[in-house]
Amino acid sequence: MTQVVLLGAAGRMGRALVQALSDAGDLTLKACVERREVPAPPDGSVPWGHDLAEFVAPRDVVIDFSTAAAAVQAAGLCAQRGAGLVSGTTGLDESQEAAFRAAARATPVVRAANFSLGVLALRRALAAVLEAVPAHWDVEIVERHHRAKRDAPSGTALELARQAARRRGYPESALRAGRSGLTGSRPQAEIGIHALRGGSWVGDHTVVLAGVGESIELRHVAQDRAAFAHGALAAARFVATAAPGFYTLEEVVGATATAT
Ligand code: NAD
């Protein structure tokens, strides 16, 4: 039975994962780690603490949905202890992302800006539509998230934009977050990303492909964080037996499909 240590356990995603783990017969929630003070759960069956190092043992799997600083620390600790890592925290800069690649030399790591299988399907649909429409069609991305989200644009919007940019042969500088003022006409090699914040949206991404006189929209709506939690648990099962390395959700799903 794989033992899971949850980092950021009292957060929105942490709570969804506690729920999903309670329904998973093959994964055991070993401990919950949370920076904030939270009342101990009434049944006391799972220990809660502030320090990940207190709980992580070799071959455990840490699931991280916390903050950039905590995620980077978790990567170092998992590498040191030989524990697998599933990390969904977004908003990391390049040097912070590099910490995961370094950790992956010693232990299996799955990192994804979006653990929903629906977003994986959206990425595949985008690849097919980009192939099918003329190369001069404009690509723009609109994302909506709840008012408490810390980073903008979302990690998923950035990944979708990078996917489109790679397909078109545009440089990273073609990504443009928002527009204002006298911007002039839209350059061909540009991908606009627009972040809406408000209310309780869990996660909503639309890719707009606009030609002259017509357009296509591909949209994914996450209505419940269970969508991300189930993908993260699939990744936890994968890292429990994987060799050290850096894996994407595509690889997790590919391995699961091959095994069944
Ligand atoms: P949240 O703020 O509700 O939860 C984060 C929790 O982490 C908080 O309870 C916070 O106190 C805790 N935390 C912060 N630092 C900590 C530390 N050092 N030790 C222990 N706990 C610590 O945020 P959320 O909505 O649950 O999202 C968390 C992260 O996951 C964000 O970066 C978000 O963008 C990302 N996210 C990713 C996906 C995905 O599929 N990859 C889906 C949803 C959210």
mmCIF file of C-alpha atoms and ligand atoms in Angstrom:
data_model
loop_
_atom_site.group_PDB
_atom_site.id
_atom_site.type_symbol
_atom_site.label_atom_id
_atom_site.label_comp_id
_atom_site.label_asym_id
_atom_site.label_seq_id
_atom_site.Cartn_x
_atom_site.Cartn_y
_atom_site.Cartn_z
ATOM 1 C CA MET A 1 0.000 0.000 0.000
ATOM 2 C CA THR A 2 1.508 3.343 -1.064
ATOM 3 C CA GLN A 3 1.772 5.900 1.734
ATOM 4 C CA VAL A 4 0.929 9.463 0.714
ATOM 5 C CA VAL A 5 2.047 12.625 2.513
ATOM 6 C CA LEU A 6 -0.007 15.657 1.535
ATOM 7 C CA LEU A 7 1.641 19.108 1.423
ATOM 8 C CA GLY A 8 -0.740 22.074 1.613
ATOM 9 C CA ALA A 9 -3.382 19.800 3.117
ATOM 10 C CA ALA A 10 -5.772 22.501 4.371
ATOM 11 C CA GLY A 11 -5.859 24.364 1.067
ATOM 12 C CA ARG A 12 -8.544 24.103 -1.615
ATOM 13 C CA MET A 13 -6.688 21.338 -3.458
ATOM 14 C CA GLY A 14 -5.494 19.724 -0.222
ATOM 15 C CA ARG A 15 -9.095 19.295 0.940
ATOM 16 C CA ALA A 16 -10.120 17.809 -2.433
ATOM 17 C CA LEU A 17 -7.211 15.351 -2.163
ATOM 18 C CA VAL A 18 -8.118 14.297 1.395
ATOM 19 C CA GLN A 19 -11.585 13.478 0.049
ATOM 20 C CA ALA A 20 -10.283 11.634 -3.036
ATOM 21 C CA LEU A 21 -7.781 9.655 -0.928
ATOM 22 C CA SER A 22 -10.533 8.542 1.436
ATOM 23 C CA ASP A 23 -12.175 6.823 -1.566
ATOM 24 C CA ALA A 24 -8.926 5.268 -2.906
ATOM 25 C CA GLY A 25 -8.428 1.694 -1.727
ATOM 26 C CA ASP A 26 -4.808 1.405 -2.857
ATOM 27 C CA LEU A 27 -3.374 4.638 -1.394
ATOM 28 C CA THR A 28 -3.129 5.475 2.308
ATOM 29 C CA LEU A 29 -3.015 9.040 3.615
ATOM 30 C CA LYS A 30 -0.029 8.861 5.983
ATOM 31 C CA ALA A 31 0.148 12.510 7.080
ATOM 32 C CA CYS A 32 -1.136 15.989 6.315
ATOM 33 C CA VAL A 33 1.334 18.899 6.271
ATOM 34 C CA GLU A 34 0.044 22.450 6.481
ATOM 35 C CA ARG A 35 1.678 25.782 7.321
ATOM 36 C CA ARG A 36 -1.450 27.307 8.864
ATOM 37 C CA GLU A 37 -2.893 26.341 12.234
ATOM 38 C CA VAL A 38 -5.831 24.033 11.576
ATOM 39 C CA PRO A 39 -8.018 22.263 14.099
ATOM 40 C CA ALA A 40 -7.103 18.560 14.429
ATOM 41 C CA PRO A 41 -9.581 16.316 12.603
ATOM 42 C CA PRO A 42 -12.114 14.826 15.034
ATOM 43 C CA ASP A 43 -11.172 11.153 14.474
ATOM 44 C CA GLY A 44 -7.403 11.850 14.861
ATOM 45 C CA SER A 45 -6.568 8.971 12.511
ATOM 46 C CA VAL A 46 -4.140 10.937 10.303
ATOM 47 C CA PRO A 47 -1.384 13.031 11.908
ATOM 48 C CA TRP A 48 -1.147 16.716 10.947
ATOM 49 C CA GLY A 49 2.018 18.796 11.217
ATOM 50 C CA HIS A 50 3.844 21.859 9.904
ATOM 51 C CA ASP A 51 7.065 20.194 8.787
ATOM 52 C CA LEU A 52 7.222 17.795 5.831
ATOM 53 C CA ALA A 53 10.593 16.430 7.029
ATOM 54 C CA GLU A 54 8.847 14.987 10.089
ATOM 55 C CA PHE A 55 6.864 12.491 7.988
ATOM 56 C CA VAL A 56 8.587 11.589 4.709
ATOM 57 C CA ALA A 57 10.236 8.158 4.477
ATOM 58 C CA PRO A 58 11.794 6.296 1.510
ATOM 59 C CA ARG A 59 9.196 5.130 -1.061
ATOM 60 C CA ASP A 60 6.439 7.383 0.321
ATOM 61 C CA VAL A 61 4.784 9.667 -2.228
ATOM 62 C CA VAL A 62 4.476 13.384 -1.473
ATOM 63 C CA ILE A 63 1.609 15.196 -3.212
ATOM 64 C CA ASP A 64 2.225 18.938 -3.302
ATOM 65 C CA PHE A 65 -0.364 21.647 -3.948
ATOM 66 C CA SER A 66 1.029 24.513 -1.879
ATOM 67 C CA THR A 67 3.257 27.471 -2.811
ATOM 68 C CA ALA A 68 6.389 27.824 -4.939
ATOM 69 C CA ALA A 69 8.768 28.012 -1.958
ATOM 70 C CA ALA A 70 7.232 24.982 -0.219
ATOM 71 C CA ALA A 71 7.188 22.999 -3.478
ATOM 72 C CA VAL A 72 10.905 23.601 -4.096
ATOM 73 C CA GLN A 73 11.765 22.530 -0.526
ATOM 74 C CA ALA A 74 9.654 19.399 -1.006
ATOM 75 C CA ALA A 75 11.595 18.539 -4.181
ATOM 76 C CA GLY A 76 14.907 18.645 -2.284
ATOM 77 C CA LEU A 77 13.551 16.585 0.602
ATOM 78 C CA CYS A 78 12.021 13.910 -1.659
ATOM 79 C CA ALA A 79 15.319 13.546 -3.549
ATOM 80 C CA GLN A 80 17.214 13.213 -0.271
ATOM 81 C CA ARG A 81 14.830 10.656 1.254
ATOM 82 C CA GLY A 82 14.024 8.651 -1.906
ATOM 83 C CA ALA A 83 10.326 9.540 -1.855
ATOM 84 C CA GLY A 84 8.277 10.048 -5.039
ATOM 85 C CA LEU A 85 6.834 13.482 -5.748
ATOM 86 C CA VAL A 86 3.643 14.606 -7.479
ATOM 87 C CA SER A 87 3.615 18.384 -7.744
ATOM 88 C CA GLY A 88 0.861 20.641 -9.060
ATOM 89 C CA THR A 89 1.864 24.004 -7.579
ATOM 90 C CA THR A 90 1.957 26.720 -10.254
ATOM 91 C CA GLY A 91 3.600 30.130 -10.581
ATOM 92 C CA LEU A 92 7.204 28.900 -10.235
ATOM 93 C CA ASP A 93 10.029 30.746 -11.979
ATOM 94 C CA GLU A 94 12.629 28.981 -14.112
ATOM 95 C CA SER A 95 15.133 28.420 -11.303
ATOM 96 C CA GLN A 96 12.394 26.961 -9.113
ATOM 97 C CA GLU A 97 11.298 24.637 -11.945
ATOM 98 C CA ALA A 98 14.944 23.540 -12.277
ATOM 99 C CA ALA A 99 14.815 22.214 -8.691
ATOM 100 C CA PHE A 100 12.332 19.563 -9.853
ATOM 101 C CA ARG A 101 14.578 18.453 -12.721
ATOM 102 C CA ALA A 102 17.469 18.195 -10.240
ATOM 103 C CA ALA A 103 15.340 16.150 -7.801
ATOM 104 C CA ALA A 104 14.249 13.871 -10.655
ATOM 105 C CA ARG A 105 17.820 12.622 -11.004
ATOM 106 C CA ALA A 106 17.356 10.868 -7.644
ATOM 107 C CA THR A 107 13.627 10.106 -7.448
ATOM 108 C CA PRO A 108 10.517 9.915 -9.683
ATOM 109 C CA VAL A 109 8.762 13.272 -10.090
ATOM 110 C CA VAL A 110 5.510 14.048 -11.901
ATOM 111 C CA ARG A 111 4.883 17.727 -12.382
ATOM 112 C CA ALA A 112 1.902 19.224 -14.201
ATOM 113 C CA ALA A 113 0.318 22.669 -14.262
ATOM 114 C CA ASN A 114 -3.008 20.902 -14.698
ATOM 115 C CA PHE A 115 -3.815 17.378 -13.523
ATOM 116 C CA SER A 116 -7.227 17.203 -15.200
ATOM 117 C CA LEU A 117 -7.608 14.564 -17.890
ATOM 118 C CA GLY A 118 -9.999 16.927 -19.688
ATOM 119 C CA VAL A 119 -7.206 19.493 -20.106
ATOM 120 C CA LEU A 120 -5.005 16.747 -21.519
ATOM 121 C CA ALA A 121 -7.761 16.132 -24.098
ATOM 122 C CA LEU A 122 -7.943 19.900 -24.758
ATOM 123 C CA ARG A 123 -4.197 19.923 -25.506
ATOM 124 C CA ARG A 124 -4.633 17.072 -27.980
ATOM 125 C CA ALA A 125 -7.608 18.836 -29.598
ATOM 126 C CA LEU A 126 -5.545 22.027 -29.867
ATOM 127 C CA ALA A 127 -2.727 20.149 -31.619
ATOM 128 C CA ALA A 128 -5.237 18.767 -34.140
ATOM 129 C CA VAL A 129 -6.950 22.137 -34.753
ATOM 130 C CA LEU A 130 -3.631 23.970 -35.154
ATOM 131 C CA GLU A 131 -2.743 21.383 -37.787
ATOM 132 C CA ALA A 132 -6.067 21.900 -39.579
ATOM 133 C CA VAL A 133 -6.456 25.716 -39.718
ATOM 134 C CA PRO A 134 -4.368 28.085 -41.864
ATOM 135 C CA ALA A 135 -1.164 29.244 -40.149
ATOM 136 C CA HIS A 136 -2.274 32.913 -40.273
ATOM 137 C CA TRP A 137 -5.237 32.328 -37.924
ATOM 138 C CA ASP A 138 -4.720 34.204 -34.649
ATOM 139 C CA VAL A 139 -4.507 32.288 -31.363
ATOM 140 C CA GLU A 140 -5.689 33.847 -28.090
ATOM 141 C CA ILE A 141 -6.300 32.260 -24.688
ATOM 142 C CA VAL A 142 -8.797 33.347 -22.047
ATOM 143 C CA GLU A 143 -8.677 31.851 -18.573
ATOM 144 C CA ARG A 144 -10.910 32.389 -15.531
ATOM 145 C CA HIS A 145 -10.114 31.509 -11.938
ATOM 146 C CA HIS A 146 -11.393 32.250 -8.434
ATOM 147 C CA ARG A 147 -10.489 35.557 -6.813
ATOM 148 C CA ALA A 148 -7.854 34.028 -4.454
ATOM 149 C CA LYS A 149 -5.587 32.603 -7.154
ATOM 150 C CA ARG A 150 -2.056 33.954 -6.620
ATOM 151 C CA ASP A 151 -0.510 33.706 -10.102
ATOM 152 C CA ALA A 152 -1.628 35.064 -13.489
ATOM 153 C CA PRO A 153 -1.858 33.997 -16.204
ATOM 154 C CA SER A 154 -2.486 30.440 -15.026
ATOM 155 C CA GLY A 155 0.155 27.764 -15.547
ATOM 156 C CA THR A 156 -2.289 25.952 -17.826
ATOM 157 C CA ALA A 157 -2.852 29.040 -20.008
ATOM 158 C CA LEU A 158 0.920 29.462 -20.329
ATOM 159 C CA GLU A 159 1.328 25.803 -21.312
ATOM 160 C CA LEU A 160 -1.415 26.080 -23.935
ATOM 161 C CA ALA A 161 0.180 29.256 -25.297
ATOM 162 C CA ARG A 162 3.642 27.638 -25.406
ATOM 163 C CA GLN A 163 2.185 24.625 -27.185
ATOM 164 C CA ALA A 164 0.678 26.874 -29.866
ATOM 165 C CA ALA A 165 3.881 28.939 -30.113
ATOM 166 C CA ARG A 166 6.024 25.818 -30.592
ATOM 167 C CA ARG A 167 3.664 24.532 -33.289
ATOM 168 C CA ARG A 168 3.857 27.863 -35.127
ATOM 169 C CA GLY A 169 7.609 28.308 -34.650
ATOM 170 C CA TYR A 170 7.108 31.532 -32.631
ATOM 171 C CA PRO A 171 9.657 32.513 -29.922
ATOM 172 C CA GLU A 172 8.741 32.603 -26.210
ATOM 173 C CA SER A 173 8.549 36.423 -26.549
ATOM 174 C CA ALA A 174 5.425 35.956 -28.728
ATOM 175 C CA LEU A 175 3.381 35.283 -25.566
ATOM 176 C CA ARG A 176 1.600 38.458 -24.487
ATOM 177 C CA ALA A 177 -0.278 38.694 -21.204
ATOM 178 C CA GLY A 178 -3.111 41.233 -21.674
ATOM 179 C CA ARG A 179 -3.277 44.393 -23.807
ATOM 180 C CA SER A 180 -3.873 48.022 -23.002
ATOM 181 C CA GLY A 181 -3.298 51.446 -24.557
ATOM 182 C CA LEU A 182 -2.362 52.170 -28.169
ATOM 183 C CA THR A 183 -1.157 48.711 -28.996
ATOM 184 C CA GLY A 184 -1.354 49.062 -32.788
ATOM 185 C CA SER A 185 -2.559 46.194 -34.897
ATOM 186 C CA ARG A 186 -1.943 42.669 -33.762
ATOM 187 C CA PRO A 187 1.342 41.167 -34.983
ATOM 188 C CA GLN A 188 0.977 37.795 -36.680
ATOM 189 C CA ALA A 189 3.474 36.088 -34.359
ATOM 190 C CA GLU A 190 1.666 36.838 -31.109
ATOM 191 C CA ILE A 191 -0.387 34.761 -28.690
ATOM 192 C CA GLY A 192 -2.482 36.818 -26.295
ATOM 193 C CA ILE A 193 -3.329 35.448 -22.846
ATOM 194 C CA HIS A 194 -6.104 37.037 -20.797
ATOM 195 C CA ALA A 195 -6.691 36.283 -17.124
ATOM 196 C CA LEU A 196 -10.080 36.910 -15.457
ATOM 197 C CA ARG A 197 -10.270 36.714 -11.660
ATOM 198 C CA GLY A 198 -13.386 36.594 -9.537
ATOM 199 C CA GLY A 199 -15.873 34.573 -7.533
ATOM 200 C CA SER A 200 -15.238 30.858 -7.218
ATOM 201 C CA TRP A 201 -14.297 29.659 -10.716
ATOM 202 C CA VAL A 202 -12.256 26.469 -10.260
ATOM 203 C CA GLY A 203 -10.531 26.721 -13.643
ATOM 204 C CA ASP A 204 -11.775 27.626 -17.097
ATOM 205 C CA HIS A 205 -9.611 27.799 -20.241
ATOM 206 C CA THR A 206 -10.687 28.776 -23.737
ATOM 207 C CA VAL A 207 -8.398 28.754 -26.746
ATOM 208 C CA VAL A 208 -9.741 31.006 -29.513
ATOM 209 C CA LEU A 209 -8.491 30.505 -33.070
ATOM 210 C CA ALA A 210 -9.625 33.428 -35.217
ATOM 211 C CA GLY A 211 -9.535 33.645 -38.996
ATOM 212 C CA VAL A 212 -11.150 36.342 -41.145
ATOM 213 C CA GLY A 213 -14.932 35.936 -40.937
ATOM 214 C CA GLU A 214 -14.822 32.801 -38.753
ATOM 215 C CA SER A 215 -13.384 31.431 -35.516
ATOM 216 C CA ILE A 216 -13.127 28.258 -33.440
ATOM 217 C CA GLU A 217 -13.184 28.046 -29.635
ATOM 218 C CA LEU A 218 -11.911 25.085 -27.624
ATOM 219 C CA ARG A 219 -12.993 25.302 -23.990
ATOM 220 C CA HIS A 220 -12.409 23.234 -20.878
ATOM 221 C CA VAL A 221 -14.278 23.978 -17.653
ATOM 222 C CA ALA A 222 -13.247 22.423 -14.351
ATOM 223 C CA GLN A 223 -16.339 22.551 -12.114
ATOM 224 C CA ASP A 224 -14.871 20.637 -9.190
ATOM 225 C CA ARG A 225 -11.313 20.191 -7.849
ATOM 226 C CA ALA A 226 -11.963 16.448 -7.848
ATOM 227 C CA ALA A 227 -10.983 16.667 -11.552
ATOM 228 C CA PHE A 228 -7.408 17.627 -10.542
ATOM 229 C CA ALA A 229 -7.339 15.349 -7.484
ATOM 230 C CA HIS A 230 -8.081 12.201 -9.523
ATOM 231 C CA GLY A 231 -5.279 13.006 -11.989
ATOM 232 C CA ALA A 232 -2.894 13.621 -9.069
ATOM 233 C CA LEU A 233 -3.783 10.234 -7.538
ATOM 234 C CA ALA A 234 -3.149 8.521 -10.897
ATOM 235 C CA ALA A 235 0.268 10.210 -10.863
ATOM 236 C CA ALA A 236 0.877 9.032 -7.255
ATOM 237 C CA ARG A 237 0.214 5.408 -8.309
ATOM 238 C CA PHE A 238 2.634 5.912 -11.202
ATOM 239 C CA VAL A 239 5.525 7.352 -9.152
ATOM 240 C CA ALA A 240 5.103 4.640 -6.517
ATOM 241 C CA THR A 241 6.700 2.164 -8.966
ATOM 242 C CA ALA A 242 8.532 4.393 -11.479
ATOM 243 C CA ALA A 243 12.296 4.746 -11.836
ATOM 244 C CA PRO A 244 13.838 8.138 -10.959
ATOM 245 C CA GLY A 245 13.033 10.663 -13.674
ATOM 246 C CA PHE A 246 10.912 13.662 -14.596
ATOM 247 C CA TYR A 247 7.506 12.653 -15.960
ATOM 248 C CA THR A 248 4.553 14.496 -17.464
ATOM 249 C CA LEU A 249 0.857 13.680 -17.053
ATOM 250 C CA GLU A 250 0.883 12.480 -20.688
ATOM 251 C CA GLU A 251 3.428 9.837 -19.687
ATOM 252 C CA VAL A 252 1.373 8.820 -16.635
ATOM 253 C CA VAL A 253 -1.759 8.395 -18.741
ATOM 254 C CA GLY A 254 0.189 6.592 -21.485
ATOM 255 C CA ALA A 255 1.643 4.140 -18.939
ATOM 256 C CA THR A 256 -1.783 3.568 -17.362
ATOM 257 C CA ALA A 257 -3.345 2.896 -20.784
ATOM 258 C CA THR A 258 -0.569 0.411 -21.638
ATOM 259 C CA ALA A 259 -0.959 -1.385 -18.308
ATOM 260 C CA THR A 260 -4.744 -1.896 -18.691
HETATM 261 P P1 NAD B 1 -4.600 27.259 -1.394
HETATM 262 O O1 NAD B 1 -3.981 28.570 -1.070
HETATM 263 O O2 NAD B 1 -6.046 27.024 -1.098
HETATM 264 O O3 NAD B 1 -3.768 26.088 -0.670
HETATM 265 C C1 NAD B 1 -2.375 26.063 -0.509
HETATM 266 C C2 NAD B 1 -2.106 25.565 0.912
HETATM 267 O O4 NAD B 1 -0.700 25.351 1.069
HETATM 268 C C3 NAD B 1 -2.526 26.590 1.978
HETATM 269 O O5 NAD B 1 -3.390 25.964 2.924
HETATM 270 C C4 NAD B 1 -1.200 27.026 2.591
HETATM 271 O O6 NAD B 1 -1.310 27.366 3.952
HETATM 272 C C5 NAD B 1 -0.367 25.766 2.388
HETATM 273 N N1 NAD B 1 1.073 26.021 2.473
HETATM 274 C C6 NAD B 1 1.788 27.042 1.951
HETATM 275 N N2 NAD B 1 3.098 26.917 2.284
HETATM 276 C C7 NAD B 1 3.213 25.789 3.020
HETATM 277 C C8 NAD B 1 4.303 25.141 3.677
HETATM 278 N N3 NAD B 1 5.551 25.630 3.619
HETATM 279 N N4 NAD B 1 4.046 24.003 4.362
HETATM 280 C C9 NAD B 1 2.798 23.485 4.423
HETATM 281 N N5 NAD B 1 1.707 24.081 3.850
HETATM 282 C C10 NAD B 1 1.924 25.212 3.148
HETATM 283 O O7 NAD B 1 -4.288 27.005 -2.934
HETATM 284 P P2 NAD B 1 -4.937 25.897 -3.903
HETATM 285 O O8 NAD B 1 -6.068 26.502 -4.643
HETATM 286 O O9 NAD B 1 -5.136 24.623 -3.152
HETATM 287 O O10 NAD B 1 -3.729 25.727 -4.951
HETATM 288 C C11 NAD B 1 -2.431 25.371 -4.516
HETATM 289 C C12 NAD B 1 -1.493 25.420 -5.714
HETATM 290 O O11 NAD B 1 -1.890 24.410 -6.668
HETATM 291 C C13 NAD B 1 -1.528 26.752 -6.499
HETATM 292 O O12 NAD B 1 -0.242 27.002 -7.010
HETATM 293 C C14 NAD B 1 -2.511 26.464 -7.623
HETATM 294 O O13 NAD B 1 -2.309 27.288 -8.750
HETATM 295 C C15 NAD B 1 -2.149 25.029 -7.923
HETATM 296 N N6 NAD B 1 -3.192 24.242 -8.587
HETATM 297 C C16 NAD B 1 -2.750 23.337 -9.485
HETATM 298 C C17 NAD B 1 -3.649 22.498 -10.086
HETATM 299 C C18 NAD B 1 -3.122 21.429 -11.029
HETATM 300 O O14 NAD B 1 -3.906 20.629 -11.568
HETATM 301 N N7 NAD B 1 -1.798 21.368 -11.244
HETATM 302 C C19 NAD B 1 -5.005 22.581 -9.800
HETATM 303 C C20 NAD B 1 -5.432 23.513 -8.859
HETATM 304 C C21 NAD B 1 -4.510 24.336 -8.246
#
